[in-house]
Amino acid sequence: MSNIVTVQDTVTAFEPWMEPTDAELDAIDAEMPVIRAEMELLDAQIVVIDRTPCELDERRIRRARRRVLAAHRDHVNGRSGQTGGAA
């Protein structure tokens, strides 16, 4: 019979050096508009996964796709979280 032994890494999995850095957290914050827009699109697609989409469903999906594209554009251009303004 073999003995069960714990591995030190799994026991101390929450060491401070394993936490995300401030730079990583800032990058996640900068990407949050993109993440939210993609989640909204996914929600719209899930609603119609087992049925034929009606006109309102199609509109919701189109709007969500436009929001994803706009969020990606803003993120790439470095305007995350900013609204309005001249282009």
Tab-separated table of C-alpha atoms in Angstrom:
chain	number	residue	atom	x	y	z
A	1	MET	CA	0.000	0.000	0.000
A	2	SER	CA	1.369	3.443	-0.917
A	3	ASN	CA	1.273	6.424	1.383
A	4	ILE	CA	-0.634	9.578	0.466
A	5	VAL	CA	1.616	12.611	0.703
A	6	THR	CA	0.687	16.247	0.150
A	7	VAL	CA	2.705	18.401	-2.176
A	8	GLN	CA	4.023	21.585	-0.618
A	9	ASP	CA	2.933	23.757	-3.578
A	10	THR	CA	-0.693	22.731	-3.237
A	11	VAL	CA	-0.665	23.284	0.512
A	12	THR	CA	0.777	26.795	0.165
A	13	ALA	CA	-1.005	27.711	-3.061
A	14	PHE	CA	-1.815	31.218	-1.882
A	15	GLU	CA	1.649	32.582	-1.317
A	16	PRO	CA	1.959	36.356	-1.929
A	17	TRP	CA	4.283	35.836	-4.892
A	18	MET	CA	1.520	33.872	-6.681
A	19	GLU	CA	-0.936	36.795	-6.629
A	20	PRO	CA	-1.411	38.932	-9.748
A	21	THR	CA	0.828	41.979	-9.910
A	22	ASP	CA	-0.485	45.537	-10.019
A	23	ALA	CA	0.395	45.697	-13.717
A	24	GLU	CA	-1.627	42.547	-14.419
A	25	LEU	CA	-4.609	43.925	-12.488
A	26	ASP	CA	-4.354	47.209	-14.412
A	27	ALA	CA	-4.329	45.276	-17.694
A	28	ILE	CA	-7.466	43.392	-16.630
A	29	ASP	CA	-9.156	46.676	-15.683
A	30	ALA	CA	-8.263	48.148	-19.069
A	31	GLU	CA	-9.794	45.129	-20.793
A	32	MET	CA	-13.025	45.050	-18.747
A	33	PRO	CA	-15.145	46.921	-21.351
A	34	VAL	CA	-14.122	44.307	-23.939
A	35	ILE	CA	-14.840	41.457	-21.539
A	36	ARG	CA	-18.269	42.865	-20.649
A	37	ALA	CA	-19.166	43.393	-24.319
A	38	GLU	CA	-18.115	39.836	-25.176
A	39	MET	CA	-20.167	38.485	-22.266
A	40	GLU	CA	-23.206	40.410	-23.515
A	41	LEU	CA	-22.753	38.938	-26.992
A	42	LEU	CA	-22.395	35.457	-25.527
A	43	ASP	CA	-25.584	35.945	-23.493
A	44	ALA	CA	-27.461	37.009	-26.629
A	45	GLN	CA	-26.182	33.970	-28.514
A	46	ILE	CA	-27.042	31.579	-25.688
A	47	VAL	CA	-30.649	32.794	-25.654
A	48	VAL	CA	-31.168	31.643	-29.246
A	49	ILE	CA	-29.049	28.495	-29.142
A	50	ASP	CA	-32.036	26.122	-29.124
A	51	ARG	CA	-34.606	28.114	-31.058
A	52	THR	CA	-34.973	30.208	-34.159
A	53	PRO	CA	-34.117	33.819	-33.349
A	54	CYS	CA	-36.913	36.334	-33.723
A	55	GLU	CA	-36.388	39.876	-34.978
A	56	LEU	CA	-35.667	41.188	-31.470
A	57	ASP	CA	-33.099	38.454	-30.873
A	58	GLU	CA	-31.354	39.302	-34.124
A	59	ARG	CA	-31.281	42.978	-33.185
A	60	ARG	CA	-29.873	42.164	-29.759
A	61	ILE	CA	-27.114	40.046	-31.314
A	62	ARG	CA	-26.274	42.757	-33.876
A	63	ARG	CA	-26.064	45.413	-31.163
A	64	ALA	CA	-23.901	43.158	-29.014
A	65	ARG	CA	-21.550	42.511	-31.960
A	66	ARG	CA	-21.247	46.252	-32.579
A	67	ARG	CA	-20.463	46.825	-28.905
A	68	VAL	CA	-17.748	44.155	-29.025
A	69	LEU	CA	-16.183	45.764	-32.096
A	70	ALA	CA	-16.365	49.233	-30.525
A	71	ALA	CA	-14.878	47.972	-27.258
A	72	HIS	CA	-12.021	46.266	-29.134
A	73	ARG	CA	-11.418	49.425	-31.169
A	74	ASP	CA	-11.345	51.608	-28.065
A	75	HIS	CA	-9.055	49.177	-26.258
A	76	VAL	CA	-6.588	49.028	-29.138
A	77	ASN	CA	-6.636	52.816	-29.502
A	78	GLY	CA	-6.025	53.230	-25.779
A	79	ARG	CA	-9.374	54.812	-24.996
A	80	SER	CA	-10.656	52.176	-22.569
A	81	GLY	CA	-13.464	53.493	-20.425
A	82	GLN	CA	-13.688	56.849	-22.205
A	83	THR	CA	-16.932	57.870	-23.816
A	84	GLY	CA	-17.788	60.697	-26.145
A	85	GLY	CA	-15.372	63.207	-27.533
A	86	ALA	CA	-14.332	64.068	-31.043
A	87	ALA	CA	-12.823	61.381	-33.228
